[in-house]
């Protein structure tokens, strides 16, 4: 018996696995300087294609990854939200760690969509996949992203603050904070 293809829905959003047609929307997202204002730099088309390939590989390996977020009503691509196995970035963090993340086109921001989509992925990760913990990382100064993390009820772990190795030394967004949420169904 084959299992149904992955699909996750919220009241306004729909998440389905990556398709080739998503590549150009994804490249636009990662080339947008406003979207990328808390990162070292926007990505080239080749870098964003490599990024999608990584996500597809994660999905095939783990059954979850950062996914394209579409409006249910129109099918329009608005950004990415999801969970993924985190590379060994943070000293002192129990491995393997799973992180939650988000990145939306400017016109989709400020409407509660990141929080809405992220809640669905937290629920999926903790309830369906029974992950022991989900973490979130963001640049210390990324106030909108920190606000989303706080609205999700995640706990700030100041002892795990770190310098992101893929952000150049001296860059204002190199220093990152980490928040976590343990699975309440699995005890401590
Ligand atoms: C982070 C991001 C996904 C948030 O998306 P969003 O759909 O606008 O998020 P929400 O609407 O669910 O919540 C955003 C919260 O941040 C607040 N916020 C936004 N800009 C803010 C600012 N400059 N200062 C303080 N708070 C701010 C909003 O008021 C809202 O909080 P509220 O509900 O208490 O009012 C979006 O800003 C984004 O894509 N940014 C660029 C990419 C990025 O930095 N991604 C995160 C990587 S870790």
Short mmCIF file of C-alpha atoms and ligand atoms in Angstrom, two decimals:
data_model
loop_
_atom_site.label_atom_id
_atom_site.label_comp_id
_atom_site.label_asym_id
_atom_site.label_seq_id
_atom_site.Cartn_x
_atom_site.Cartn_y
_atom_site.Cartn_z
CA UNK A 1 0.00 0.00 0.00
CA UNK A 2 1.41 3.44 -0.85
CA UNK A 3 0.96 6.24 1.67
CA UNK A 4 -0.79 9.49 0.70
CA UNK A 5 1.53 12.31 -0.45
CA UNK A 6 2.45 14.77 2.30
CA UNK A 7 0.08 17.72 2.69
CA UNK A 8 -0.39 20.14 5.58
CA UNK A 9 -3.09 22.82 5.76
CA UNK A 10 -4.01 25.73 7.97
CA UNK A 11 -7.00 28.02 7.59
CA UNK A 12 -5.11 30.17 5.04
CA UNK A 13 -2.09 28.11 3.97
CA UNK A 14 -1.29 24.93 2.09
CA UNK A 15 2.00 23.02 2.17
CA UNK A 16 2.94 20.36 -0.39
CA UNK A 17 6.35 18.94 -1.33
CA UNK A 18 8.63 20.88 -3.67
CA UNK A 19 8.00 20.78 -7.42
CA UNK A 20 10.18 22.07 -10.25
CA UNK A 21 7.75 24.95 -10.86
CA UNK A 22 8.59 26.30 -7.37
CA UNK A 23 12.20 27.01 -8.31
CA UNK A 24 11.67 30.46 -9.83
CA UNK A 25 9.44 31.68 -6.93
CA UNK A 26 12.01 30.39 -4.45
CA UNK A 27 14.82 32.17 -6.34
CA UNK A 28 12.81 35.44 -6.21
CA UNK A 29 12.35 35.05 -2.44
CA UNK A 30 16.06 34.50 -1.82
CA UNK A 31 17.12 37.29 -4.21
CA UNK A 32 14.89 39.84 -2.44
CA UNK A 33 17.09 42.19 -0.35
CA UNK A 34 14.23 43.00 2.05
CA UNK A 35 13.56 39.32 2.76
CA UNK A 36 17.30 38.75 3.19
CA UNK A 37 17.98 41.81 5.34
CA UNK A 38 18.96 39.71 8.37
CA UNK A 39 21.27 37.41 6.37
CA UNK A 40 24.79 37.81 5.04
CA UNK A 41 23.55 38.39 1.45
CA UNK A 42 20.80 37.48 -1.05
CA UNK A 43 21.36 34.24 -3.00
CA UNK A 44 22.14 33.74 -6.68
CA UNK A 45 19.85 31.56 -8.81
CA UNK A 46 22.38 28.70 -8.61
CA UNK A 47 22.56 28.96 -4.81
CA UNK A 48 18.78 28.94 -4.47
CA UNK A 49 18.46 25.92 -6.81
CA UNK A 50 21.05 24.15 -4.64
CA UNK A 51 18.95 25.13 -1.60
CA UNK A 52 15.82 23.46 -3.02
CA UNK A 53 17.86 20.37 -3.87
CA UNK A 54 18.99 20.22 -0.24
CA UNK A 55 15.40 20.50 0.98
CA UNK A 56 14.27 17.73 -1.38
CA UNK A 57 17.10 15.56 -0.07
CA UNK A 58 16.07 16.28 3.54
CA UNK A 59 12.45 15.39 2.71
CA UNK A 60 13.47 12.08 1.11
CA UNK A 61 15.68 11.24 4.10
CA UNK A 62 13.58 12.54 7.03
CA UNK A 63 10.04 13.01 5.69
CA UNK A 64 10.14 16.73 6.56
CA UNK A 65 11.91 19.88 5.37
CA UNK A 66 11.38 23.60 4.79
CA UNK A 67 8.41 23.70 2.40
CA UNK A 68 6.83 26.09 -0.07
CA UNK A 69 3.94 27.98 1.56
CA UNK A 70 0.96 28.74 -0.69
CA UNK A 71 -2.26 30.63 -0.05
CA UNK A 72 -5.10 28.12 -0.05
CA UNK A 73 -7.45 30.54 -1.73
CA UNK A 74 -5.30 31.41 -4.77
CA UNK A 75 -2.42 28.90 -4.79
CA UNK A 76 0.00 31.85 -4.75
CA UNK A 77 3.54 31.16 -3.44
CA UNK A 78 4.23 33.39 -0.43
CA UNK A 79 7.45 31.97 1.02
CA UNK A 80 8.78 29.00 2.94
CA UNK A 81 7.98 27.56 6.36
CA UNK A 82 8.94 24.19 7.78
CA UNK A 83 11.09 22.02 9.99
CA UNK A 84 14.44 20.47 9.13
CA UNK A 85 17.28 18.58 10.70
CA UNK A 86 19.79 21.19 11.77
CA UNK A 87 23.41 20.95 10.81
CA UNK A 88 25.78 20.80 13.76
CA UNK A 89 25.83 24.57 14.32
CA UNK A 90 25.41 25.12 18.02
CA UNK A 91 27.84 23.87 20.62
CA UNK A 92 26.06 22.30 23.59
CA UNK A 93 22.83 21.55 21.73
CA UNK A 94 21.67 17.94 21.88
CA UNK A 95 22.02 16.26 18.45
CA UNK A 96 20.35 15.55 16.13
CA UNK A 97 18.35 18.74 16.54
CA UNK A 98 15.34 19.77 14.45
CA UNK A 99 14.77 23.45 13.76
CA UNK A 100 11.71 25.37 12.64
CA UNK A 101 12.04 28.31 10.24
CA UNK A 102 10.24 30.79 7.97
CA UNK A 103 10.85 33.37 5.25
CA UNK A 104 8.02 35.25 3.54
CA UNK A 105 7.78 37.62 0.59
CA UNK A 106 7.32 41.24 1.77
CA UNK A 107 3.67 41.43 0.63
CA UNK A 108 2.80 38.39 2.78
CA UNK A 109 4.44 39.69 5.97
CA UNK A 110 2.61 41.29 8.89
CA UNK A 111 -0.56 39.18 8.51
CA UNK A 112 0.19 36.46 11.04
CA UNK A 113 0.96 33.95 8.27
CA UNK A 114 4.40 32.89 9.55
CA UNK A 115 2.97 32.17 13.00
CA UNK A 116 -0.01 30.31 11.52
CA UNK A 117 2.14 28.09 9.30
CA UNK A 118 4.76 27.51 11.97
CA UNK A 119 2.11 26.38 14.47
CA UNK A 120 1.04 23.68 12.01
CA UNK A 121 4.63 22.46 11.62
CA UNK A 122 5.24 22.50 15.39
CA UNK A 123 2.11 20.44 15.86
CA UNK A 124 3.11 18.04 13.08
CA UNK A 125 6.63 17.63 14.47
CA UNK A 126 5.64 17.14 18.09
CA UNK A 127 2.35 15.23 17.73
CA UNK A 128 2.72 13.21 14.51
CA UNK A 129 6.49 12.74 14.28
CA UNK A 130 6.93 12.68 18.09
CA UNK A 131 10.14 14.68 17.93
CA UNK A 132 11.53 15.21 21.45
CA UNK A 133 12.31 18.90 20.86
CA UNK A 134 12.12 21.60 18.18
CA UNK A 135 14.44 24.61 18.24
CA UNK A 136 14.45 27.96 16.44
CA UNK A 137 17.45 30.14 15.69
CA UNK A 138 17.57 33.71 14.42
CA UNK A 139 19.85 36.73 14.33
CA UNK A 140 19.66 38.54 17.68
CA UNK A 141 18.42 41.69 15.94
CA UNK A 142 15.72 39.95 13.87
CA UNK A 143 12.82 41.34 15.90
CA UNK A 144 9.97 40.06 13.66
CA UNK A 145 11.37 36.52 13.69
CA UNK A 146 11.92 36.61 17.48
CA UNK A 147 8.35 37.82 17.89
CA UNK A 148 7.06 34.84 15.87
CA UNK A 149 9.16 32.48 18.01
CA UNK A 150 7.80 34.01 21.20
CA UNK A 151 4.19 33.82 19.95
CA UNK A 152 4.81 30.09 19.38
CA UNK A 153 5.58 29.73 23.09
CA UNK A 154 9.21 28.67 22.61
CA UNK A 155 11.71 29.18 25.43
CA UNK A 156 14.78 31.41 25.07
CA UNK A 157 18.02 29.53 25.89
CA UNK A 158 20.54 32.36 26.49
CA UNK A 159 23.30 29.85 27.33
CA UNK A 160 23.12 28.61 23.71
CA UNK A 161 23.65 31.98 22.00
CA UNK A 162 26.19 31.52 19.16
CA UNK A 163 28.00 33.05 16.17
CA UNK A 164 26.56 31.65 12.95
CA UNK A 165 29.47 30.07 11.03
CA UNK A 166 27.98 30.97 7.62
CA UNK A 167 27.76 34.68 8.46
CA UNK A 168 31.08 36.51 8.04
CA UNK A 169 33.07 37.67 11.10
CA UNK A 170 32.15 41.22 12.06
CA UNK A 171 28.77 41.10 10.28
CA UNK A 172 25.99 42.69 12.43
CA UNK A 173 23.80 39.57 12.05
CA UNK A 174 26.43 36.96 12.95
CA UNK A 175 25.30 36.62 16.58
CA UNK A 176 22.27 34.31 16.92
CA UNK A 177 19.81 33.37 19.65
CA UNK A 178 18.28 29.95 20.16
CA UNK A 179 14.84 29.06 21.51
CA UNK A 180 13.44 25.58 22.12
CA UNK A 181 10.21 23.73 22.75
CA UNK A 182 10.27 20.28 24.32
CA UNK A 183 7.59 17.77 23.45
CA UNK A 184 5.13 17.91 26.40
CA UNK A 185 3.77 14.45 25.49
CA UNK A 186 7.18 12.81 26.00
CA UNK A 187 7.87 14.19 29.49
CA UNK A 188 11.24 15.72 30.41
C1 LIG B 1 10.07 36.76 10.15
C2 LIG B 1 8.88 36.73 9.22
C3 LIG B 1 8.76 35.37 8.56
C4 LIG B 1 7.61 37.03 10.02
O1 LIG B 1 6.49 36.83 9.16
P1 LIG B 1 5.04 37.44 9.46
O2 LIG B 1 4.02 36.62 8.72
O3 LIG B 1 5.09 38.89 9.23
O4 LIG B 1 4.91 37.13 11.00
P2 LIG B 1 3.64 37.34 11.90
O5 LIG B 1 2.72 38.33 11.22
O6 LIG B 1 3.11 35.99 12.23
O7 LIG B 1 4.26 37.98 13.21
C5 LIG B 1 5.25 38.99 13.13
C6 LIG B 1 5.33 39.70 14.46
O8 LIG B 1 6.49 40.54 14.46
C7 LIG B 1 6.08 41.87 14.76
N1 LIG B 1 6.98 42.76 14.05
C8 LIG B 1 7.16 42.85 12.72
N2 LIG B 1 8.09 43.78 12.45
C9 LIG B 1 8.50 44.27 13.64
C10 LIG B 1 9.47 45.25 14.02
N3 LIG B 1 10.21 45.89 13.12
N4 LIG B 1 9.64 45.49 15.35
C11 LIG B 1 8.91 44.83 16.27
N5 LIG B 1 7.99 43.88 15.97
C12 LIG B 1 7.80 43.61 14.65
C13 LIG B 1 4.66 41.95 14.27
O9 LIG B 1 3.97 43.03 14.86
C14 LIG B 1 4.14 40.58 14.72
O10 LIG B 1 3.89 40.54 16.12
P3 LIG B 1 2.40 40.75 16.73
O11 LIG B 1 1.53 39.66 16.16
O12 LIG B 1 2.60 40.65 18.19
O13 LIG B 1 1.95 42.11 16.26
C15 LIG B 1 9.00 37.79 8.10
O14 LIG B 1 9.21 39.04 8.70
C16 LIG B 1 10.15 37.50 7.14
O15 LIG B 1 10.00 36.71 6.21
N6 LIG B 1 11.30 38.17 7.34
C17 LIG B 1 12.42 38.07 6.43
C18 LIG B 1 13.09 36.69 6.46
C19 LIG B 1 13.54 36.31 7.84
O16 LIG B 1 14.21 37.11 8.51
N7 LIG B 1 13.22 35.10 8.26
C20 LIG B 1 13.59 34.58 9.56
C21 LIG B 1 14.85 33.87 9.50
S1 LIG B 1 15.31 33.24 11.09
#
